[in-house]
């Protein structure tokens, strides 16, 4: 056996790893033959000592080890990082010519906890695991070399940092501070991106194709965009010829950004209405006012980060979907999403079906919606499929 620290699993707990699922929960560990620190590489072995893979240890996390490599001859190193990043970039070259693109999607690209988004010549990196934090500087250097980008900004400030026991880090990692007025084109439309202060890395890149879809569906319709953030769906609906868009968000800053994005694209502000408030309450208000819409988008924040929160999340999804279905005109469309890792696609469809049934509406599914292909899901890691959606239609 090598001189690396060995993590031995309990009997039978090697099954998921043999299928290349990259997580080892702390309860699966039998013993560790040294005292590694968070971020250190370890060799994961079956109870009997058979090699399973190389991973990174994270003592404070329930996910005690995340695996980076399944080959004994390929321990975690800059060379492995380079191989993984090169593979990740090769996929992105097939994802279309977009200014804003996710280059690295964590576990699904073989780099647990590492997310990298590209906005023009700026990379935004989020390291949300002990291993990603340990290797983020090296990743930044390799990425600059492979992409020709000029700067890397770190946004490692998600809630999960606390669970992993790693410090929050936000600021320039390589190069200068990106301009606060940066903007990128998405499918011909321009969007301001707040890299330092916006949600996630500044923009919801995963909805690119769904926003384009909404653009093709909006013509002549009254549109309701609930949870609009910086107006991704609103801008697309207006560009697609919507008669009117009502955009709702709890955040005044988000609405300001959305408004600026409408202006930036020279779209008719007169056709947009901005509502700052709680979408759950506002949907009820619309119902009480007898308003109706031809197209409704529901893209709420994550209600259930893990399966443990699924029940509460299900009530939230059912509530907004039931209200939305009742607000649709005959022939109206609902594009409804869940980005909760803890709610599976099957469960989400059941929840929407339950909402339709309680609303006494015979809705049909026209399409199953997903994140864009620059957010791949490793077959061995179904947890990677966090964004799921449905395009539904009520009879008209
Ligand atoms: N559709 C957007 C992304 C939505 S992100 C896009 O394509 O870019 C979720 C948004 O929901 C955030 O902007 C957040 O401010 C907002 N939000 C969270 N809770 C809310 C609530 N209860 N009511 C209304 N908006 C809410």
Tab-separated table of C-alpha atoms and ligand atoms in Angstrom:
chain	number	residue	atom	x	y	z
A	1	UNK	CA	0.000	0.000	0.000
A	2	UNK	CA	1.121	3.566	-0.693
A	3	UNK	CA	2.300	5.968	1.987
A	4	UNK	CA	-0.791	8.122	1.482
A	5	UNK	CA	-3.364	8.298	4.247
A	6	UNK	CA	-5.832	5.461	3.791
A	7	UNK	CA	-9.533	5.712	4.527
A	8	UNK	CA	-11.083	2.266	5.007
A	9	UNK	CA	-14.834	1.890	4.540
A	10	UNK	CA	-17.199	-0.266	6.541
A	11	UNK	CA	-18.045	-3.633	4.984
A	12	UNK	CA	-20.364	-3.259	1.983
A	13	UNK	CA	-20.050	0.507	1.855
A	14	UNK	CA	-17.906	0.389	-1.289
A	15	UNK	CA	-20.886	-0.316	-3.583
A	16	UNK	CA	-21.677	3.275	-4.562
A	17	UNK	CA	-17.997	4.012	-5.144
A	18	UNK	CA	-17.670	1.007	-7.422
A	19	UNK	CA	-20.407	2.691	-9.503
A	20	UNK	CA	-18.217	5.846	-9.402
A	21	UNK	CA	-20.522	7.872	-7.201
A	22	UNK	CA	-18.055	10.399	-5.745
A	23	UNK	CA	-19.287	10.853	-2.169
A	24	UNK	CA	-18.253	9.003	0.996
A	25	UNK	CA	-20.495	9.873	3.942
A	26	UNK	CA	-18.841	9.996	7.339
A	27	UNK	CA	-20.992	7.081	8.540
A	28	UNK	CA	-19.488	4.819	5.865
A	29	UNK	CA	-15.958	5.156	7.223
A	30	UNK	CA	-14.568	2.376	9.382
A	31	UNK	CA	-11.117	3.808	10.135
A	32	UNK	CA	-8.454	6.184	8.904
A	33	UNK	CA	-4.812	5.243	9.354
A	34	UNK	CA	-3.615	8.818	10.106
A	35	UNK	CA	-5.137	12.205	10.999
A	36	UNK	CA	-5.547	14.105	7.748
A	37	UNK	CA	-6.510	17.786	7.750
A	38	UNK	CA	-9.427	19.174	5.751
A	39	UNK	CA	-8.347	19.495	2.111
A	40	UNK	CA	-5.739	16.707	2.295
A	41	UNK	CA	-5.783	13.936	-0.282
A	42	UNK	CA	-6.619	10.449	0.921
A	43	UNK	CA	-6.731	7.014	-0.639
A	44	UNK	CA	-10.166	5.413	-0.207
A	45	UNK	CA	-10.176	1.655	0.251
A	46	UNK	CA	-12.764	-1.067	0.808
A	47	UNK	CA	-12.934	-2.758	4.202
A	48	UNK	CA	-10.622	-5.424	2.834
A	49	UNK	CA	-8.105	-2.836	1.597
A	50	UNK	CA	-8.879	-2.818	-2.140
A	51	UNK	CA	-8.168	0.501	-3.855
A	52	UNK	CA	-11.347	2.449	-4.690
A	53	UNK	CA	-10.134	5.951	-5.538
A	54	UNK	CA	-8.387	9.170	-4.545
A	55	UNK	CA	-10.391	11.766	-2.710
A	56	UNK	CA	-10.193	14.851	-0.541
A	57	UNK	CA	-10.913	14.683	3.160
A	58	UNK	CA	-13.342	17.104	4.785
A	59	UNK	CA	-13.654	16.337	8.514
A	60	UNK	CA	-16.483	18.785	9.239
A	61	UNK	CA	-18.738	17.748	6.387
A	62	UNK	CA	-21.236	14.888	6.357
A	63	UNK	CA	-19.617	14.111	3.022
A	64	UNK	CA	-16.296	13.204	4.599
A	65	UNK	CA	-14.511	12.383	1.337
A	66	UNK	CA	-15.229	13.473	-2.233
A	67	UNK	CA	-13.536	11.399	-4.888
A	68	UNK	CA	-11.557	13.020	-7.673
A	69	UNK	CA	-9.905	10.008	-9.295
A	70	UNK	CA	-10.692	6.334	-9.842
A	71	UNK	CA	-7.240	5.393	-11.124
A	72	UNK	CA	-4.531	4.343	-8.681
A	73	UNK	CA	-1.896	5.820	-10.999
A	74	UNK	CA	-3.683	9.184	-11.034
A	75	UNK	CA	-3.572	10.732	-7.551
A	76	UNK	CA	-4.784	14.281	-6.990
A	77	UNK	CA	-2.231	16.691	-8.438
A	78	UNK	CA	-1.916	19.671	-10.759
A	79	UNK	CA	-1.579	17.147	-13.592
A	80	UNK	CA	-4.969	15.604	-12.728
A	81	UNK	CA	-6.495	19.069	-12.380
A	82	UNK	CA	-5.173	19.976	-15.822
A	83	UNK	CA	-6.613	16.788	-17.329
A	84	UNK	CA	-10.046	17.416	-15.782
A	85	UNK	CA	-10.092	21.096	-16.789
A	86	UNK	CA	-9.000	20.244	-20.340
A	87	UNK	CA	-11.844	17.704	-20.590
A	88	UNK	CA	-14.321	20.211	-19.168
A	89	UNK	CA	-13.288	22.859	-21.708
A	90	UNK	CA	-13.496	20.340	-24.561
A	91	UNK	CA	-17.177	19.769	-23.713
A	92	UNK	CA	-17.844	23.525	-23.603
A	93	UNK	CA	-16.455	23.948	-27.108
A	94	UNK	CA	-19.473	21.893	-28.217
A	95	UNK	CA	-21.975	24.019	-26.248
A	96	UNK	CA	-22.278	26.909	-28.695
A	97	UNK	CA	-20.532	30.241	-28.986
A	98	UNK	CA	-21.727	31.993	-25.828
A	99	UNK	CA	-20.066	34.886	-24.020
A	100	UNK	CA	-21.348	33.551	-20.721
A	101	UNK	CA	-20.903	29.843	-20.101
A	102	UNK	CA	-20.378	27.437	-17.218
A	103	UNK	CA	-16.929	25.927	-17.791
A	104	UNK	CA	-16.730	23.622	-14.785
A	105	UNK	CA	-19.712	21.982	-13.112
A	106	UNK	CA	-18.254	20.393	-10.009
A	107	UNK	CA	-18.791	16.655	-9.440
A	108	UNK	CA	-20.253	16.219	-12.929
A	109	UNK	CA	-16.915	17.366	-14.410
A	110	UNK	CA	-14.903	15.226	-11.997
A	111	UNK	CA	-13.953	18.240	-9.851
A	112	UNK	CA	-16.064	18.016	-6.673
A	113	UNK	CA	-17.265	21.376	-5.386
A	114	UNK	CA	-15.537	23.449	-8.091
A	115	UNK	CA	-17.690	25.718	-10.222
A	116	UNK	CA	-16.283	28.059	-12.836
A	117	UNK	CA	-18.356	30.382	-15.001
A	118	UNK	CA	-17.014	32.486	-17.838
A	119	UNK	CA	-18.308	35.988	-18.543
A	120	UNK	CA	-16.353	37.324	-21.524
A	121	UNK	CA	-12.704	37.432	-20.443
A	122	UNK	CA	-13.530	37.039	-16.742
A	123	UNK	CA	-13.763	33.738	-14.915
A	124	UNK	CA	-15.773	33.464	-11.718
A	125	UNK	CA	-14.771	30.581	-9.490
A	126	UNK	CA	-16.686	29.061	-6.606
A	127	UNK	CA	-14.959	26.492	-4.401
A	128	UNK	CA	-17.559	24.899	-2.138
A	129	UNK	CA	-15.687	21.817	-0.929
A	130	UNK	CA	-12.493	21.425	1.059
A	131	UNK	CA	-10.782	19.972	-2.000
A	132	UNK	CA	-11.910	22.718	-4.349
A	133	UNK	CA	-10.727	25.299	-1.800
A	134	UNK	CA	-7.318	23.601	-1.534
A	135	UNK	CA	-6.879	23.508	-5.326
A	136	UNK	CA	-8.552	26.785	-6.311
A	137	UNK	CA	-5.311	28.752	-6.832
A	138	UNK	CA	-3.859	26.024	-9.027
A	139	UNK	CA	-7.150	25.766	-10.922
A	140	UNK	CA	-7.123	29.532	-11.502
A	141	UNK	CA	-3.639	29.376	-13.037
A	142	UNK	CA	-4.415	26.422	-15.303
A	143	UNK	CA	-7.705	27.994	-16.392
A	144	UNK	CA	-6.092	31.315	-17.311
A	145	UNK	CA	-3.580	29.425	-19.399
A	146	UNK	CA	-6.167	27.206	-21.126
A	147	UNK	CA	-8.811	29.869	-21.774
A	148	UNK	CA	-6.765	33.015	-22.437
A	149	UNK	CA	-9.014	34.884	-19.983
A	150	UNK	CA	-7.430	37.756	-18.070
A	151	UNK	CA	-8.889	37.482	-14.581
A	152	UNK	CA	-10.368	35.084	-12.063
A	153	UNK	CA	-12.741	36.396	-9.415
A	154	UNK	CA	-13.643	34.169	-6.480
A	155	UNK	CA	-17.221	33.901	-5.197
A	156	UNK	CA	-16.859	31.188	-2.560
A	157	UNK	CA	-19.608	32.587	-0.375
A	158	UNK	CA	-22.470	30.087	-0.660
A	159	UNK	CA	-24.266	28.732	2.439
A	160	UNK	CA	-22.567	25.372	1.983
A	161	UNK	CA	-19.208	26.803	3.056
A	162	UNK	CA	-20.295	26.604	6.680
A	163	UNK	CA	-21.291	22.930	6.294
A	164	UNK	CA	-17.896	22.172	4.795
A	165	UNK	CA	-16.085	24.163	7.471
A	166	UNK	CA	-14.197	26.224	4.913
A	167	UNK	CA	-13.836	30.006	5.052
A	168	UNK	CA	-15.891	32.311	2.874
A	169	UNK	CA	-13.701	33.930	0.204
A	170	UNK	CA	-14.806	36.600	-2.189
A	171	UNK	CA	-12.580	38.850	-4.279
A	172	UNK	CA	-10.063	38.839	-7.111
A	173	UNK	CA	-7.995	35.647	-7.266
A	174	UNK	CA	-5.975	36.490	-10.399
A	175	UNK	CA	-5.932	39.765	-12.316
A	176	UNK	CA	-7.795	42.950	-11.470
A	177	UNK	CA	-11.298	43.538	-10.130
A	178	UNK	CA	-13.895	43.177	-12.883
A	179	UNK	CA	-15.920	46.228	-13.828
A	180	UNK	CA	-19.133	46.675	-11.890
A	181	UNK	CA	-20.769	47.580	-15.201
A	182	UNK	CA	-19.845	44.392	-17.018
A	183	UNK	CA	-22.419	42.985	-19.425
A	184	UNK	CA	-22.642	39.927	-21.612
A	185	UNK	CA	-24.730	38.905	-24.599
A	186	UNK	CA	-26.972	35.881	-24.340
A	187	UNK	CA	-28.694	34.777	-27.539
A	188	UNK	CA	-28.337	38.317	-28.890
A	189	UNK	CA	-29.700	40.052	-25.773
A	190	UNK	CA	-27.489	42.025	-23.414
A	191	UNK	CA	-27.473	41.541	-19.623
A	192	UNK	CA	-25.631	43.422	-16.895
A	193	UNK	CA	-23.702	41.079	-14.622
A	194	UNK	CA	-22.829	41.923	-11.039
A	195	UNK	CA	-19.976	39.495	-10.463
A	196	UNK	CA	-19.094	40.717	-6.982
A	197	UNK	CA	-22.593	41.127	-5.557
A	198	UNK	CA	-25.046	39.187	-7.735
A	199	UNK	CA	-26.567	35.787	-7.012
A	200	UNK	CA	-24.429	32.701	-7.617
A	201	UNK	CA	-21.608	33.935	-9.876
A	202	UNK	CA	-23.729	36.850	-11.134
A	203	UNK	CA	-26.255	35.271	-13.500
A	204	UNK	CA	-28.388	32.117	-13.794
A	205	UNK	CA	-26.571	30.623	-16.780
A	206	UNK	CA	-28.473	27.343	-16.444
A	207	UNK	CA	-31.695	28.934	-17.751
A	208	UNK	CA	-30.226	30.129	-21.085
A	209	UNK	CA	-32.181	27.694	-23.288
A	210	UNK	CA	-35.379	28.072	-21.273
A	211	UNK	CA	-35.214	31.847	-21.577
A	212	UNK	CA	-34.803	31.415	-25.354
A	213	UNK	CA	-37.816	29.091	-25.337
A	214	UNK	CA	-39.914	31.679	-23.504
A	215	UNK	CA	-38.900	34.207	-26.158
A	216	UNK	CA	-40.435	31.974	-28.840
A	217	UNK	CA	-43.671	31.540	-26.873
A	218	UNK	CA	-44.355	35.080	-25.704
A	219	UNK	CA	-45.737	36.808	-28.806
A	220	UNK	CA	-49.036	38.553	-28.090
A	221	UNK	CA	-49.311	37.125	-24.587
A	222	UNK	CA	-49.642	38.794	-21.224
A	223	UNK	CA	-46.724	37.372	-19.259
A	224	UNK	CA	-46.142	36.974	-15.518
A	225	UNK	CA	-42.479	36.420	-14.528
A	226	UNK	CA	-42.378	35.397	-10.886
A	227	UNK	CA	-38.985	35.431	-9.145
A	228	UNK	CA	-37.586	37.449	-12.048
A	229	UNK	CA	-34.114	38.301	-10.573
A	230	UNK	CA	-32.301	40.420	-13.187
A	231	UNK	CA	-35.089	39.877	-15.702
A	232	UNK	CA	-33.749	37.012	-17.786
A	233	UNK	CA	-37.226	35.750	-18.703
A	234	UNK	CA	-38.791	39.217	-18.740
A	235	UNK	CA	-36.284	40.565	-21.278
A	236	UNK	CA	-36.745	37.494	-23.471
A	237	UNK	CA	-40.537	37.722	-23.267
A	238	UNK	CA	-40.471	41.384	-24.301
A	239	UNK	CA	-37.995	40.623	-27.097
A	240	UNK	CA	-40.352	37.859	-28.229
A	241	UNK	CA	-43.247	40.297	-28.589
A	242	UNK	CA	-45.132	39.877	-25.313
A	243	UNK	CA	-48.063	42.255	-25.033
A	244	UNK	CA	-47.146	43.029	-21.426
A	245	UNK	CA	-44.897	41.559	-18.706
A	246	UNK	CA	-45.467	41.693	-14.963
A	247	UNK	CA	-42.139	40.960	-13.255
A	248	UNK	CA	-42.139	40.051	-9.567
A	249	UNK	CA	-39.227	39.740	-7.156
A	250	UNK	CA	-38.728	40.213	-3.427
A	251	UNK	CA	-35.464	42.080	-4.035
A	252	UNK	CA	-35.477	45.763	-4.999
A	253	UNK	CA	-31.907	45.415	-6.300
A	254	UNK	CA	-32.924	42.554	-8.581
A	255	UNK	CA	-35.794	44.628	-9.987
A	256	UNK	CA	-33.470	47.560	-10.639
A	257	UNK	CA	-31.113	45.237	-12.525
A	258	UNK	CA	-34.069	43.817	-14.473
A	259	UNK	CA	-35.264	47.279	-15.404
A	260	UNK	CA	-31.767	48.235	-16.583
A	261	UNK	CA	-31.649	45.090	-18.689
A	262	UNK	CA	-34.926	46.022	-20.393
A	263	UNK	CA	-33.488	49.474	-21.154
A	264	UNK	CA	-30.145	48.067	-22.248
A	265	UNK	CA	-31.914	46.083	-24.962
A	266	UNK	CA	-34.015	49.067	-26.059
A	267	UNK	CA	-37.231	47.205	-25.255
A	268	UNK	CA	-40.465	49.048	-24.533
A	269	UNK	CA	-40.531	49.774	-20.788
A	270	UNK	CA	-44.188	50.744	-21.120
A	271	UNK	CA	-44.985	47.079	-21.627
A	272	UNK	CA	-43.359	46.091	-18.311
A	273	UNK	CA	-44.703	46.344	-14.765
A	274	UNK	CA	-42.359	45.860	-11.788
A	275	UNK	CA	-43.615	44.420	-8.531
A	276	UNK	CA	-41.432	44.248	-5.439
A	277	UNK	CA	-42.873	41.728	-3.042
A	278	UNK	CA	-43.440	38.151	-1.987
A	279	UNK	CA	-44.555	36.097	-4.989
A	280	UNK	CA	-46.664	33.778	-2.811
A	281	UNK	CA	-48.724	36.727	-1.616
A	282	UNK	CA	-48.747	38.519	-4.949
A	283	UNK	CA	-50.142	35.452	-6.751
A	284	UNK	CA	-53.055	35.507	-4.266
A	285	UNK	CA	-53.557	39.186	-4.900
A	286	UNK	CA	-53.696	38.596	-8.659
A	287	UNK	CA	-56.267	35.848	-8.071
A	288	UNK	CA	-58.384	38.155	-5.903
A	289	UNK	CA	-58.158	40.892	-8.548
A	290	UNK	CA	-59.331	38.428	-11.233
A	291	UNK	CA	-56.228	39.023	-13.385
A	292	UNK	CA	-55.162	36.452	-15.976
A	293	UNK	CA	-52.080	35.714	-18.083
A	294	UNK	CA	-51.202	33.892	-21.291
A	295	UNK	CA	-47.767	32.800	-20.073
A	296	UNK	CA	-46.480	32.422	-16.516
A	297	UNK	CA	-42.893	31.683	-15.503
A	298	UNK	CA	-42.215	30.358	-12.000
A	299	UNK	CA	-38.490	30.180	-11.251
A	300	UNK	CA	-38.243	30.302	-7.465
A	301	UNK	CA	-35.069	30.011	-5.404
A	302	UNK	CA	-33.998	26.686	-3.973
A	303	UNK	CA	-36.648	25.558	-1.453
A	304	UNK	CA	-34.918	22.235	-0.656
A	305	UNK	CA	-31.130	22.040	-0.735
A	306	UNK	CA	-31.308	18.370	0.293
A	307	UNK	CA	-33.941	15.616	0.339
A	308	UNK	CA	-34.498	16.288	4.079
A	309	UNK	CA	-36.261	19.547	3.168
A	310	UNK	CA	-38.335	17.998	0.368
A	311	UNK	CA	-41.675	17.964	2.198
A	312	UNK	CA	-41.674	21.638	3.079
A	313	UNK	CA	-40.420	22.457	-0.399
A	314	UNK	CA	-43.233	20.393	-1.936
A	315	UNK	CA	-45.821	22.526	-0.140
A	316	UNK	CA	-44.196	25.697	-1.499
A	317	UNK	CA	-44.061	24.412	-5.079
A	318	UNK	CA	-47.641	23.160	-4.927
A	319	UNK	CA	-48.882	26.480	-3.623
A	320	UNK	CA	-47.381	28.665	-6.342
A	321	UNK	CA	-48.157	26.215	-9.145
A	322	UNK	CA	-51.791	25.863	-8.067
A	323	UNK	CA	-52.216	29.633	-7.974
A	324	UNK	CA	-50.442	30.088	-11.312
A	325	UNK	CA	-52.498	27.429	-13.111
A	326	UNK	CA	-55.669	29.208	-12.007
A	327	UNK	CA	-54.411	32.510	-13.438
A	328	UNK	CA	-53.926	31.166	-16.967
A	329	UNK	CA	-56.252	32.089	-19.814
A	330	UNK	CA	-57.559	29.207	-21.977
A	331	UNK	CA	-54.564	27.972	-24.006
A	332	UNK	CA	-52.231	29.618	-21.489
A	333	UNK	CA	-48.728	28.306	-20.789
A	334	UNK	CA	-46.866	27.698	-17.553
A	335	UNK	CA	-43.065	27.341	-17.497
A	336	UNK	CA	-42.403	26.093	-13.997
A	337	UNK	CA	-39.047	25.224	-12.426
A	338	UNK	CA	-37.417	23.753	-9.358
A	339	UNK	CA	-33.692	24.170	-8.694
A	340	UNK	CA	-33.887	22.163	-5.467
A	341	UNK	CA	-31.389	19.309	-5.418
A	342	UNK	CA	-33.630	17.661	-2.830
A	343	UNK	CA	-36.644	17.485	-5.180
A	344	UNK	CA	-36.281	14.961	-7.993
A	345	UNK	CA	-37.750	15.482	-11.443
A	346	UNK	CA	-40.327	12.773	-10.739
A	347	UNK	CA	-41.354	14.369	-7.458
A	348	UNK	CA	-41.570	17.797	-9.062
A	349	UNK	CA	-43.883	16.476	-11.782
A	350	UNK	CA	-46.049	14.840	-9.085
A	351	UNK	CA	-46.251	18.135	-7.202
A	352	UNK	CA	-47.311	20.057	-10.326
A	353	UNK	CA	-49.832	17.300	-11.138
A	354	UNK	CA	-51.224	17.624	-7.605
A	355	UNK	CA	-51.483	21.387	-8.054
A	356	UNK	CA	-53.375	20.952	-11.352
A	357	UNK	CA	-55.706	18.428	-9.793
A	358	UNK	CA	-56.487	20.695	-6.821
A	359	UNK	CA	-56.945	23.634	-9.210
A	360	UNK	CA	-59.396	21.465	-11.269
A	361	UNK	CA	-57.333	22.190	-14.382
A	362	UNK	CA	-56.560	19.597	-17.104
A	363	UNK	CA	-53.035	20.760	-17.874
A	364	UNK	CA	-50.774	18.942	-20.338
A	365	UNK	CA	-46.991	18.742	-20.356
A	366	UNK	CA	-45.555	20.016	-23.634
A	367	UNK	CA	-41.883	19.762	-22.681
A	368	UNK	CA	-39.590	18.620	-19.898
A	369	UNK	CA	-37.078	21.386	-19.252
A	370	UNK	CA	-33.509	21.190	-17.962
A	371	UNK	CA	-30.364	23.162	-17.412
A	372	UNK	CA	-28.248	23.955	-20.469
A	373	UNK	CA	-25.637	21.375	-21.600
A	374	UNK	CA	-22.801	23.414	-20.072
A	375	UNK	CA	-24.290	22.144	-16.777
A	376	UNK	CA	-23.907	18.405	-17.498
A	377	UNK	CA	-25.018	15.690	-15.093
A	378	UNK	CA	-22.612	12.788	-14.596
A	379	UNK	CA	-24.611	9.563	-14.974
A	380	UNK	CA	-22.966	8.282	-11.797
A	381	UNK	CA	-24.052	11.421	-9.928
A	382	UNK	CA	-27.807	11.995	-10.324
A	383	UNK	CA	-27.625	14.617	-7.540
A	384	UNK	CA	-26.047	16.853	-10.189
A	385	UNK	CA	-29.460	17.307	-11.826
A	386	UNK	CA	-30.725	20.170	-9.690
A	387	UNK	CA	-32.688	22.218	-12.247
A	388	UNK	CA	-35.818	20.647	-13.632
A	389	UNK	CA	-38.856	22.216	-15.195
A	390	UNK	CA	-42.073	21.647	-17.108
A	391	UNK	CA	-43.758	23.561	-19.863
A	392	UNK	CA	-47.477	23.013	-19.334
A	393	UNK	CA	-50.549	24.170	-21.236
A	394	UNK	CA	-54.123	24.469	-20.131
A	395	UNK	CA	-56.840	23.676	-22.682
A	396	UNK	CA	-57.952	26.584	-24.803
B	1	LIG	N1	-35.521	33.642	-13.235
B	1	LIG	C1	-34.271	34.256	-12.855
B	1	LIG	C2	-33.615	33.578	-11.651
B	1	LIG	C3	-34.485	33.539	-10.402
B	1	LIG	S1	-33.577	33.379	-8.928
B	1	LIG	C4	-33.334	34.284	-14.070
B	1	LIG	O1	-33.618	33.660	-15.102
B	1	LIG	O2	-32.280	34.913	-13.983
B	1	LIG	C5	-34.760	33.525	-7.677
B	1	LIG	C6	-35.215	34.930	-7.370
B	1	LIG	O3	-36.285	34.801	-6.431
B	1	LIG	C7	-34.219	35.867	-6.695
B	1	LIG	O4	-34.072	37.031	-7.476
B	1	LIG	C8	-34.830	36.239	-5.325
B	1	LIG	O5	-34.652	37.601	-4.983
B	1	LIG	C9	-36.273	35.954	-5.572
B	1	LIG	N2	-37.097	35.602	-4.400
B	1	LIG	C10	-36.766	34.803	-3.355
B	1	LIG	N3	-37.843	34.622	-2.551
B	1	LIG	C11	-38.870	35.306	-3.112
B	1	LIG	C12	-40.239	35.484	-2.765
B	1	LIG	N4	-40.760	34.900	-1.693
B	1	LIG	N5	-40.998	36.248	-3.585
B	1	LIG	C13	-40.481	36.828	-4.679
B	1	LIG	N6	-39.191	36.686	-5.058
B	1	LIG	C14	-38.399	35.934	-4.276
